[in-house]
Coordinates of C-alpha atoms and ligand atoms in Angstrom, one line a residue:
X215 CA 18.9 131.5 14.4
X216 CA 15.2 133.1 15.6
X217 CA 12.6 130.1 15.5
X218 CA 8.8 131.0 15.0
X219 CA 7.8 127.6 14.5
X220 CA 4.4 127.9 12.7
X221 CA 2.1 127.2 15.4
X222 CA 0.9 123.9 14.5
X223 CA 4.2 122.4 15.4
X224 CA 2.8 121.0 19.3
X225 CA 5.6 119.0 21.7
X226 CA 4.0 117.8 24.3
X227 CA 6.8 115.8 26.9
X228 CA 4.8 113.6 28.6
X229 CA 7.5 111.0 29.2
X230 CA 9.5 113.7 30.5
X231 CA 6.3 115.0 32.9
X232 CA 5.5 111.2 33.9
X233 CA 9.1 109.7 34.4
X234 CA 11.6 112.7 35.3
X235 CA 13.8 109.8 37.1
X236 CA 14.8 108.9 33.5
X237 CA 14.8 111.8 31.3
X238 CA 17.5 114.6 31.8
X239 CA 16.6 118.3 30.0
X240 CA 19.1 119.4 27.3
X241 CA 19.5 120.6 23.9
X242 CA 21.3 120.2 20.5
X243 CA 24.5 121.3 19.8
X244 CA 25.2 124.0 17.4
X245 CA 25.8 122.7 13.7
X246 CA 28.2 125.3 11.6
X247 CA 26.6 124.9 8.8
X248 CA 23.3 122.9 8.3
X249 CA 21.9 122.1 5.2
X250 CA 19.2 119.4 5.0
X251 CA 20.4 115.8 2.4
X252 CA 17.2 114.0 3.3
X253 CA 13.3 114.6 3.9
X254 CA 10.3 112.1 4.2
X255 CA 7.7 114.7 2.6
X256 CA 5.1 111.4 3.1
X257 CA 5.9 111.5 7.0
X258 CA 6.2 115.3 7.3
X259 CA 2.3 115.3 5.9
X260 CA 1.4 112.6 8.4
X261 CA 2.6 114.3 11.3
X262 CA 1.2 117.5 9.9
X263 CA 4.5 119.2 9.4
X264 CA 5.1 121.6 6.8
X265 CA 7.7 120.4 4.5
X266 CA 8.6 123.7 2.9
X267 CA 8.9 125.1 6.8
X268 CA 11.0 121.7 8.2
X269 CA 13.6 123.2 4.9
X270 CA 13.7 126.7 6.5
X271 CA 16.2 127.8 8.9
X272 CA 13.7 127.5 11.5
X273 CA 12.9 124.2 10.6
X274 CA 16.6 123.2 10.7
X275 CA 16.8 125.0 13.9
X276 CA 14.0 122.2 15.0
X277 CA 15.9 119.0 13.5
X278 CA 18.6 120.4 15.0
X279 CA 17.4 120.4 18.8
X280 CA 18.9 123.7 18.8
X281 CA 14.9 125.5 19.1
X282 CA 11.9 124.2 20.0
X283 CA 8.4 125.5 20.3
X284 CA 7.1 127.0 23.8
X285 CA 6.3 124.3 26.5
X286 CA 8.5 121.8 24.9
X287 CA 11.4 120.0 26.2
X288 CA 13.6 118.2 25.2
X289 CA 15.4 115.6 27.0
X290 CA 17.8 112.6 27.4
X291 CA 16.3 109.5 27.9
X292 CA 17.9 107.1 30.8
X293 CA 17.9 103.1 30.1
X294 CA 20.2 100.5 30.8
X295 CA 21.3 97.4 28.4
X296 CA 22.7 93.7 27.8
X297 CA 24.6 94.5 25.4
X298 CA 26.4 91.9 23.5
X299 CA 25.1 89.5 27.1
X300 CA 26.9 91.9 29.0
X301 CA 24.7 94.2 31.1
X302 CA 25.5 98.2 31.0
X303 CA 23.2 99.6 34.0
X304 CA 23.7 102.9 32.6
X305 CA 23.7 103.6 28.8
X306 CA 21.3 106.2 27.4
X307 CA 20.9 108.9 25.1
X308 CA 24.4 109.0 24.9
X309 CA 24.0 110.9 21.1
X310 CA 20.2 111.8 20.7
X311 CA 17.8 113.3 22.6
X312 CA 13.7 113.3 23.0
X313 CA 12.3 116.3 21.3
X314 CA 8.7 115.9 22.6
X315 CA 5.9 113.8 21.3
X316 CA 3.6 115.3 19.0
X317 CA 0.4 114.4 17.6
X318 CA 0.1 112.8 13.9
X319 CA -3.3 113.1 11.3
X320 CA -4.2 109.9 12.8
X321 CA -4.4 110.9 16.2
X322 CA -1.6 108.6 17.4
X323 CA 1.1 110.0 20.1
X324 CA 4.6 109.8 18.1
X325 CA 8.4 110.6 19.6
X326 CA 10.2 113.5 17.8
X327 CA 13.6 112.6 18.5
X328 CA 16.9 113.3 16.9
X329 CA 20.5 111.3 16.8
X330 CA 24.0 112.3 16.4
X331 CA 22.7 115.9 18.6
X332 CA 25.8 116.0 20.7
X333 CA 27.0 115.1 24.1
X334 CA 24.8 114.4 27.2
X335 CA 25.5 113.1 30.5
X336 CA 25.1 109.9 28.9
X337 CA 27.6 110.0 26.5
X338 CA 30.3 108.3 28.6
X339 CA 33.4 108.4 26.3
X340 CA 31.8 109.6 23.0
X341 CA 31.8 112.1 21.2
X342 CA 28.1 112.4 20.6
X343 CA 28.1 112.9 16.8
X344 CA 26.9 111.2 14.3
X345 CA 28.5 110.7 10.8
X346 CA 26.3 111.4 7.5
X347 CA 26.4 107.5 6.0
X348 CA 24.8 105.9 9.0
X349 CA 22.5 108.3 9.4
X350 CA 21.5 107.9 5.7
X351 CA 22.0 104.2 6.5
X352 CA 19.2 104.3 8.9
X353 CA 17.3 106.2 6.7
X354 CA 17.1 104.1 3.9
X355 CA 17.2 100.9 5.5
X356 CA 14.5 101.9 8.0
X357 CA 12.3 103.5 4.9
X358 CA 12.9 100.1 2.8
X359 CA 11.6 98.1 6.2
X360 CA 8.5 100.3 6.2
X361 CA 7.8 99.7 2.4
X362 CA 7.7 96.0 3.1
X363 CA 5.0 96.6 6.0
X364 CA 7.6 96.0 9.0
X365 CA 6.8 98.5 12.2
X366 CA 9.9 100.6 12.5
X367 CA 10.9 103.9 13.9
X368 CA 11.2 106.4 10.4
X369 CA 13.5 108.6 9.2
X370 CA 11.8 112.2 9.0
X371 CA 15.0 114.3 8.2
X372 CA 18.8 113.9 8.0
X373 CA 20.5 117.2 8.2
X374 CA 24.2 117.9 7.8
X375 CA 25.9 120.0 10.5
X376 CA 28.9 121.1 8.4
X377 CA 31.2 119.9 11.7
X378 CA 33.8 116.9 10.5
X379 CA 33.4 113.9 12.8
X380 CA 36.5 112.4 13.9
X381 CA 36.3 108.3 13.2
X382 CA 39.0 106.2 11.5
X383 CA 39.2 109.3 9.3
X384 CA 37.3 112.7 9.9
X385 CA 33.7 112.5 8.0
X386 CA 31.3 114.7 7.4
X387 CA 28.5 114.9 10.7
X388 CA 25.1 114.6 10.1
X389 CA 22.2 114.7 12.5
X390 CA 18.9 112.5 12.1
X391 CA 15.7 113.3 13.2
X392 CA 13.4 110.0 13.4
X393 CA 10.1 109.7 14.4
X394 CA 8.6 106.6 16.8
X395 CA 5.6 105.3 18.4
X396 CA 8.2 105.8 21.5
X397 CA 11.7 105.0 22.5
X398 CA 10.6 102.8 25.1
X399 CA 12.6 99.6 25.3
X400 CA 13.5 96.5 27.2
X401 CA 16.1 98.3 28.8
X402 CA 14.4 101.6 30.0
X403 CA 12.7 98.8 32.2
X404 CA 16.0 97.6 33.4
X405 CA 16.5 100.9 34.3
X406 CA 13.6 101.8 36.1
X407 CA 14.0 98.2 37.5
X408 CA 17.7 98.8 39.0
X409 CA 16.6 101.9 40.6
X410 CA 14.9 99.8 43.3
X411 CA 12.3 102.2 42.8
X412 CA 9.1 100.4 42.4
X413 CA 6.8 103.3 41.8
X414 CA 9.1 104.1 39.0
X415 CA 8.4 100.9 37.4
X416 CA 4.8 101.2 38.1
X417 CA 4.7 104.9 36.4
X418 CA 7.1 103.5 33.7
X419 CA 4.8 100.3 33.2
X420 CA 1.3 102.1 33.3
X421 CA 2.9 104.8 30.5
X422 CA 4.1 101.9 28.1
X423 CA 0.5 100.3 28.6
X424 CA -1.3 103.5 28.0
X425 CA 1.2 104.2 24.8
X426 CA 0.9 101.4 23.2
X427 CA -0.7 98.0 24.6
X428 CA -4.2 100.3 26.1
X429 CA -6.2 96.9 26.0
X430 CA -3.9 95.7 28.8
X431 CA -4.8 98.6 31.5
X432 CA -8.4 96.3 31.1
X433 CA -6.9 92.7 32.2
X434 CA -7.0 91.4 35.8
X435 CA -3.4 92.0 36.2
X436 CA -2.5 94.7 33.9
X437 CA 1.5 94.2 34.2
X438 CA 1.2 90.7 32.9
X439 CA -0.8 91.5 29.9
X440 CA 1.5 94.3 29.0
X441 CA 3.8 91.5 29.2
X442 CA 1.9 89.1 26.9
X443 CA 1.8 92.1 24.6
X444 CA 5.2 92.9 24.1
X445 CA 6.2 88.8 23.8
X446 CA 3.1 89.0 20.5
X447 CA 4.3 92.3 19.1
X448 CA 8.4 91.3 19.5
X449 CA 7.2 87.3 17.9
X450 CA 5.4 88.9 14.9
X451 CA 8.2 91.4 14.3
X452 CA 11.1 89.4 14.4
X453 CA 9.2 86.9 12.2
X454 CA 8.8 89.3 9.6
X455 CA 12.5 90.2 9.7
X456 CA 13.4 86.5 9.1
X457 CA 10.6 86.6 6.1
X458 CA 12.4 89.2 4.1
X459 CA 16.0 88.2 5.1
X460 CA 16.4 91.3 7.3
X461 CA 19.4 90.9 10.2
X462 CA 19.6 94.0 12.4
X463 CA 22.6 93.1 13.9
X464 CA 22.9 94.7 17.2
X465 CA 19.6 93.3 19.1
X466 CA 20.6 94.8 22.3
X467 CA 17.9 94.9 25.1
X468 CA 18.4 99.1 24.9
X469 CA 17.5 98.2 20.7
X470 CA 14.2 95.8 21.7
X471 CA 11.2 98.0 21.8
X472 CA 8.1 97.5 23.7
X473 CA 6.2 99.1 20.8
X474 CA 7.5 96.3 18.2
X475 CA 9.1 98.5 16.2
X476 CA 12.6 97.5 14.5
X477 CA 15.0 100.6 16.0
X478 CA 18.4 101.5 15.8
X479 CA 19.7 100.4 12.5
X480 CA 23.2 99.9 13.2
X481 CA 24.8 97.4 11.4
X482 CA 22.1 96.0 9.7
X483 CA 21.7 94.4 6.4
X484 CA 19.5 92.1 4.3
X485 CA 20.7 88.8 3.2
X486 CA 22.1 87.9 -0.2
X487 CA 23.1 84.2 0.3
X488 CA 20.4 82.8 2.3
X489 CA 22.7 81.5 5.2
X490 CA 20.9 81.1 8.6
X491 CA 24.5 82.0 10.4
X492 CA 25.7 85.1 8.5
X493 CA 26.5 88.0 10.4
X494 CA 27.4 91.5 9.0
X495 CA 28.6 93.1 12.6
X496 CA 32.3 93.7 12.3
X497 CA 31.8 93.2 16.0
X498 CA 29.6 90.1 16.3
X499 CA 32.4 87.4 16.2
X500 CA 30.8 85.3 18.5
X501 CA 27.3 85.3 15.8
X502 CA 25.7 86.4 18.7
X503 CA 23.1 87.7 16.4
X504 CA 23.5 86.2 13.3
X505 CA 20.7 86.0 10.7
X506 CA 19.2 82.4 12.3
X507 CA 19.6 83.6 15.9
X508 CA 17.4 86.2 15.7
X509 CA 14.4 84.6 17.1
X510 CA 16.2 83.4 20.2
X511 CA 17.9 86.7 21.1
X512 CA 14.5 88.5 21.1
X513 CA 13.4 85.5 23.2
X514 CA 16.3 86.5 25.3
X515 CA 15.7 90.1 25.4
X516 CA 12.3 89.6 26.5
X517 CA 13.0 87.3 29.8
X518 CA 15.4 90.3 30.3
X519 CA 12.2 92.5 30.6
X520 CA 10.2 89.8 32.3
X521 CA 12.5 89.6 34.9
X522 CA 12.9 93.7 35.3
X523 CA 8.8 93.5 35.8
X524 CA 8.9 90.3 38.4
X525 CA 7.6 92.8 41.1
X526 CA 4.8 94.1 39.7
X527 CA 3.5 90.9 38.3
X528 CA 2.6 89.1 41.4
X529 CA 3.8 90.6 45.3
X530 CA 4.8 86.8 45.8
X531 CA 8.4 86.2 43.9
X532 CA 7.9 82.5 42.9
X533 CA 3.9 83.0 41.8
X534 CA 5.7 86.5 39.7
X535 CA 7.5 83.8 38.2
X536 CA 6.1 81.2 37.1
X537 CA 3.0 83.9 35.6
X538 CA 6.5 85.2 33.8
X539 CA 7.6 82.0 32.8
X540 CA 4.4 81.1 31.4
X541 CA 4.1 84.5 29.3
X542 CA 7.7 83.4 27.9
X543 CA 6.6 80.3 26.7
X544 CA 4.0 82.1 24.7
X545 CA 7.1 83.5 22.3
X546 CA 8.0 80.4 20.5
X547 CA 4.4 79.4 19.5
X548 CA 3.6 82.8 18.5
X549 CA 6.9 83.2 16.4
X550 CA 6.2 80.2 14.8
X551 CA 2.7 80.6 14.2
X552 CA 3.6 84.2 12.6
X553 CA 6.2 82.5 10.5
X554 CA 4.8 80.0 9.2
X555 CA 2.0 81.9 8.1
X556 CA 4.2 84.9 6.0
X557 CA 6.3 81.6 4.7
X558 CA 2.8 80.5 2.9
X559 CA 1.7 84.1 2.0
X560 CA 5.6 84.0 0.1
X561 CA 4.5 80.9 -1.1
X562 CA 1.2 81.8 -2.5
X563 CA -0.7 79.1 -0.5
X564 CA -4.0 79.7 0.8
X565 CA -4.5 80.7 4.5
X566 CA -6.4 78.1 6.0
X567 CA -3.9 75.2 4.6
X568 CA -3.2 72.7 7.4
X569 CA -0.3 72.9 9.6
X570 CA 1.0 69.5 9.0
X571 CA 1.4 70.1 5.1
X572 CA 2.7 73.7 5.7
X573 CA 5.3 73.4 8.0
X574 CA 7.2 70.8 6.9
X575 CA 7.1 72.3 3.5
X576 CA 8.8 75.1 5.1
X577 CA 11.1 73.4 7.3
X578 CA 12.6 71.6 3.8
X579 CA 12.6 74.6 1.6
X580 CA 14.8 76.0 4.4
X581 CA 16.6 73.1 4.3
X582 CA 17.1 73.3 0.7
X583 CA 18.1 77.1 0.7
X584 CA 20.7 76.6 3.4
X585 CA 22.5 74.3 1.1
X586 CA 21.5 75.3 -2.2
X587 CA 22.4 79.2 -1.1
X588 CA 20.7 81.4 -3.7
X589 CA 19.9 85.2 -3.1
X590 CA 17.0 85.7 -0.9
X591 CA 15.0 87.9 -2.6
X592 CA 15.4 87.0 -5.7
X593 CA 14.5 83.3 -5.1
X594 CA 11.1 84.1 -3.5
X595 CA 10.5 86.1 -6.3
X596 CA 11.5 83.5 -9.3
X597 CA 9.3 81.5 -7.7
X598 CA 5.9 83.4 -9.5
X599 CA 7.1 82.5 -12.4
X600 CA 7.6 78.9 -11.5
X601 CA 4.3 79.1 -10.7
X602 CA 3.4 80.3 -13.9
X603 CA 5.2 77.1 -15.7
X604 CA 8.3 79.1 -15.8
X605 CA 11.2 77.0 -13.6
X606 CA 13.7 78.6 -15.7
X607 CA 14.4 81.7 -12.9
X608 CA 14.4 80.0 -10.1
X609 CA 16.7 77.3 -11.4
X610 CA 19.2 79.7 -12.3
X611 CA 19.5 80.2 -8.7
X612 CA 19.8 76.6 -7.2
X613 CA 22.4 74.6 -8.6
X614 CA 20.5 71.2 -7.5
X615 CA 18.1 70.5 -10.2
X616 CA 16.8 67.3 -8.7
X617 CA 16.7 68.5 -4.9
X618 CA 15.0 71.2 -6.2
X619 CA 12.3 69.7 -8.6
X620 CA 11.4 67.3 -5.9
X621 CA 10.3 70.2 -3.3
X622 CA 8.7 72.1 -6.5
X623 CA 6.3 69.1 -7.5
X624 CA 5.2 69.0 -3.8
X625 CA 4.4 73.0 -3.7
X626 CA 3.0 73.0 -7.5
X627 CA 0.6 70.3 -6.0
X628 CA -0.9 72.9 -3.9
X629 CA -1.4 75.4 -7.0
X630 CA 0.3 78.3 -5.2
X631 CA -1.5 81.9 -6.4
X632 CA 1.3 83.4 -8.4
X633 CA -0.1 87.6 -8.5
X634 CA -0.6 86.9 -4.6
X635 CA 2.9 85.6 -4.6
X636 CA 4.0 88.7 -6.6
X637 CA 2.3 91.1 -4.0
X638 CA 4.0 90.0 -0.7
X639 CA 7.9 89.4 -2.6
X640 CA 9.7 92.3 -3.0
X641 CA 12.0 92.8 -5.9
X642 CA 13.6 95.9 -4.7
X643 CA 14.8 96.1 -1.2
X644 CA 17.9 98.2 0.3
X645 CA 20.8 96.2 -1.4
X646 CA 23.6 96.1 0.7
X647 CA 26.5 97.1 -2.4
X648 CA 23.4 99.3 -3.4
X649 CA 23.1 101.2 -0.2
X650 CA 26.9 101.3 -0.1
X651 CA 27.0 102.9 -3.5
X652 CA 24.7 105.2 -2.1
X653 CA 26.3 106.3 1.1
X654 CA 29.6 106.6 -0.9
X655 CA 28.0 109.1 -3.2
X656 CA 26.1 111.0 -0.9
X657 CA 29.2 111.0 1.8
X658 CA 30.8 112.8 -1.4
X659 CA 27.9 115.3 -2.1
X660 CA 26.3 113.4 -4.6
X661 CA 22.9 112.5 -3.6
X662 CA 21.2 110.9 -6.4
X663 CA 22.5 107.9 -6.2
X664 CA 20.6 107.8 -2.5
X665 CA 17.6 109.4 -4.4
X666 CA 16.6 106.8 -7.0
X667 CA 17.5 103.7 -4.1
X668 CA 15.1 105.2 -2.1
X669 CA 12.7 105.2 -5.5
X670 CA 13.1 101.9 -5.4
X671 CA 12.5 101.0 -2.3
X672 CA 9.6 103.1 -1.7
X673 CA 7.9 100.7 -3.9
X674 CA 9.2 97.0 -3.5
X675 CA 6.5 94.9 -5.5
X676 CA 5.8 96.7 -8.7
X677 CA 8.9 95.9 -11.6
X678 CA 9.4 98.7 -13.1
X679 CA 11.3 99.6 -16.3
X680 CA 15.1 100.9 -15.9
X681 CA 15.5 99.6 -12.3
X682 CA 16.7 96.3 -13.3
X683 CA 20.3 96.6 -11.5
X684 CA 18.5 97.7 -7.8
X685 CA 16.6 94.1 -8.5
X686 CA 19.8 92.2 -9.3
X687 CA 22.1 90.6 -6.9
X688 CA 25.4 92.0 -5.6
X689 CA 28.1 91.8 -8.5
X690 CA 30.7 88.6 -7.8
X691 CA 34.0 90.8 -6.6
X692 CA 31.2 92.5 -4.0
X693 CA 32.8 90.1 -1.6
X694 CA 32.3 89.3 2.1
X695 CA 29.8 92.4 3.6
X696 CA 30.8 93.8 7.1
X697 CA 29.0 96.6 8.6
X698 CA 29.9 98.9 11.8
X699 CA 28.5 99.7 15.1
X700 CA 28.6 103.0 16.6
X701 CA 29.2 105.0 14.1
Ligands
AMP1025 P1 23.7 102.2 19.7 O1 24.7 101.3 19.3 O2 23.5 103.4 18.8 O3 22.4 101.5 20.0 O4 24.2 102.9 21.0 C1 24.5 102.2 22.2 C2 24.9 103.2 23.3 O5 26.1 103.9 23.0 C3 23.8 104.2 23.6 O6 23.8 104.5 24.9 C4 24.3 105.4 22.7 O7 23.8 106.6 23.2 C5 25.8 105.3 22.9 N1 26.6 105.9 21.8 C6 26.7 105.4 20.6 N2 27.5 106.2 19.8 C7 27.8 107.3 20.6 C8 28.6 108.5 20.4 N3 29.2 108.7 19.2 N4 28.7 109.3 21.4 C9 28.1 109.0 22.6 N5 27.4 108.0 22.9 C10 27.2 107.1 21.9
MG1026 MG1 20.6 101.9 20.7

């Protein structure tokens, strides 16, 4: 394949120019046969991309990795990882590489990068492939997540390489090209941290800062305040998962970005039950990051990168940390804070209602979900109606009548604003049997099914006629949901 990218298509690779230590040059491997399932026309426009040129071979030849445009290149990034607790000192792009960062309508610098692009030198014992249902999984999942306002990486394209991928049972391979405000994470830091290299950290440090917390480069100690900044945006991001029932499921420290976007939607999934210990990952047996333990883990990610940046926060060890210590303490407050407040927008209360009658009216409605156990979703939505003088929705889904009257008449008190409530509830989200459904068809050829979900999604607030069933919960004999890693 010949490539003449049109030449608006601009790669910079400034994380490759600034940090060569962790970025290795390679390319894509050849795909037999591409032929594109999936494209975010929305995103192609934002980052000025021509959709009808991305569907050309030369466009595939770019989501491919297999041609870019002069000056770019494309690379492996290095990072290390606790995963599962258990630190990896050397993961990587094991299956993706960094295109280049390019420019969007906005002005903001944004990572082309693709996944399920081959083998690197990272790939250890994989294969570096990438099957077509997670890829669409990611896709969808990360598309509903932006429709509800949550910062996540997107899904531009995913393109199908026409090569089988061998897994319990050879599927069809598929390669995704997503787009982010970077790839840096709590465990590039461990990375550069394990080097022993301290200008490495410093380079590493003042690029994150310049990327994406600039107002830090201004404080009196500008490695601290990039710390303060990631501890805000991870608290306000892992708040708004719990909000909308969202459990990603793999919150490694290489999947904890210093951006505060969600990435790598492995086995994720929304709630149905409202649970605080469900789990999805086939291999999350110990709960390790089960629905309810998502606000520690990210606490637990983030001494991770506290503890990679001890060096540069202070040349004395035990001032570097206690100023980390303190920073840490910052994460609870600030999840809570951010919590509370999205539980009262869901609730339809004004902003400035006091803390004291708030929170406890919180604290109980969780305690009333966690036994009562009705659908997420659609209990914060039946709750409008309620609102409205309509408790007949909402009681469908809580078999306690009294237990739940009791905590109604307390909210009612506060005349919750039910169209607010209706704006900030979403009716349609990324079902898990629905996204199944989906992945099924699509792993089969067939992708409208994939089509009108992502319909849906796109717009999770507005009810609209003949979408009923991707508003209703999952059929009774849906059973218990598992999801896989790695795949
Ligand atoms: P993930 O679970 O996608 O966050 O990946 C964790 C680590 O495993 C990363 O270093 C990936 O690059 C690597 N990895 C996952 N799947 C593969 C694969 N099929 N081939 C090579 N490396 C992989
Ligand atoms: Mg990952």
């Amino acid at each position: 394949m010949s490539l003449a990218p049109p030449s608006t298509v601009v790669l910079d690779s400034r994380f490759a120019r600034e940090l060569p230590e962790m970025a290795v040059p390679w390319r894509g491997e050849a795909a037999p046969e591409p032929r594109l399932l999936a494209l975010d026309e929305e995103l192609a426009a934002e980052l000025g991309l021509d959709p009808d040129w991305l569907r050309s071979p030369d466009g595939l030849a770019l989501l491919l990795g297999l041609e870019v445009p002069d000056g770019a290149q494309p690379v492996a990034q290095a990072y290390s990882g606790h995963q599962f607790g258990g630190y990896s000192p050397r993961l990587g792009d094991g299956r993706a590489l960094l295109l280049g960062e390019l420019v969007d309508a906005d002005g903001s610098v944004r990572d082309l990068h693709l996944k399920g692009s081959g083998r690197t030198p990272f790939s250890r014992g994989g294969d570096g492939l990438a099957a077509v249902g997670p890829m669409l999984r990611e896709l969808v999942v990360s598309r509903g997540l932006h429709a509800l306002g949550i910062p996540t990486t997107r899904a531009l394209a995913v393109v199908a390489t026409g090569r089988a991928v061998r897994r319990e049972t050879p599927l069809p391979g598929a390669v995704l090209a997503r787009v982010a405000a970077s790839h840096l994470r709590v465990g590039s830091f461990q990375y550069a941290r394990a080097t022993g290299d301290l200008d490495l950290l410093r380079r590493l440090a003042d690029h994150a800062i310049d990327r994406h917390h600039p107002a830090a480069s201004a404080a009196d100690n500008p490695c601290l305040a990039l710390l303060d900044a990631v501890v805000a945006v991870q608290a306000s991001l892992v708040a708004r998962w719990m909000l909308v029932g969202f459990v990603h499921g793999v919150m490694n420290t290489d999947n904890t970005t210093i951006s505060g976007e969600t990435i790598d939607y492995g086995p994720c999934a929304f709630l149905d039950a409202f649970d605080p210990a469900t789990v999805y990952s086939s291999i999350d047996s110990g709960g390790r990051y089960a629905y309810g333990n998502q606000p520690a883990v990210a606490e637990w990610n983030l001494a991770r990168l506290a503890e990679a940046l001890l060096p540069l926060l202070h040349e004395d060890q035990e001032q570097a940390v206690a100023l980390a210590t303190r920073s840490l303490e910052t994460f609870r407050p600030r999840y809570e804070a951010a919590y509370a407040s999205g539980a009262g927008a869901k609730l339809g209360l004004p902003d400035d209602l006091d803390d004291e009658v708030l929170v406890p009216l919180v604290a109980d409605l969780m305690d009333l979900l966690t036994r009562a156990r009705p659908d997420h979703t659609l209990f914060f939505r039946a709750l409008a109606p309620a609102a409205r003088g309509d408790g007949a929705p909402v009681h469908e889904l809580v078999a306690d009548a009294a237990a739940l009257d009791g905590w109604l008449a307390r909210w009612l008190d506060l005349e919750p604003d039910a169209a607010a409530m209706d704006r900030v509830n979403p009716l349609y989200i990324p079902r898990n049997h629905l996204v199944e459904e989906a992945l099924a068809a699509a792993t089969d050829g067939d992708l409208s099914p994939l089509e009108r979900l992502l319909e849906a999604v796109d717009a999770p607030y507005d009810e609209r006629p003949g979408l009923e069933r991707y508003a209703a919960a999952a059929p009774e004999d849906f059973g218990a949901y598992r999801t896989f890693c790695g795949t």
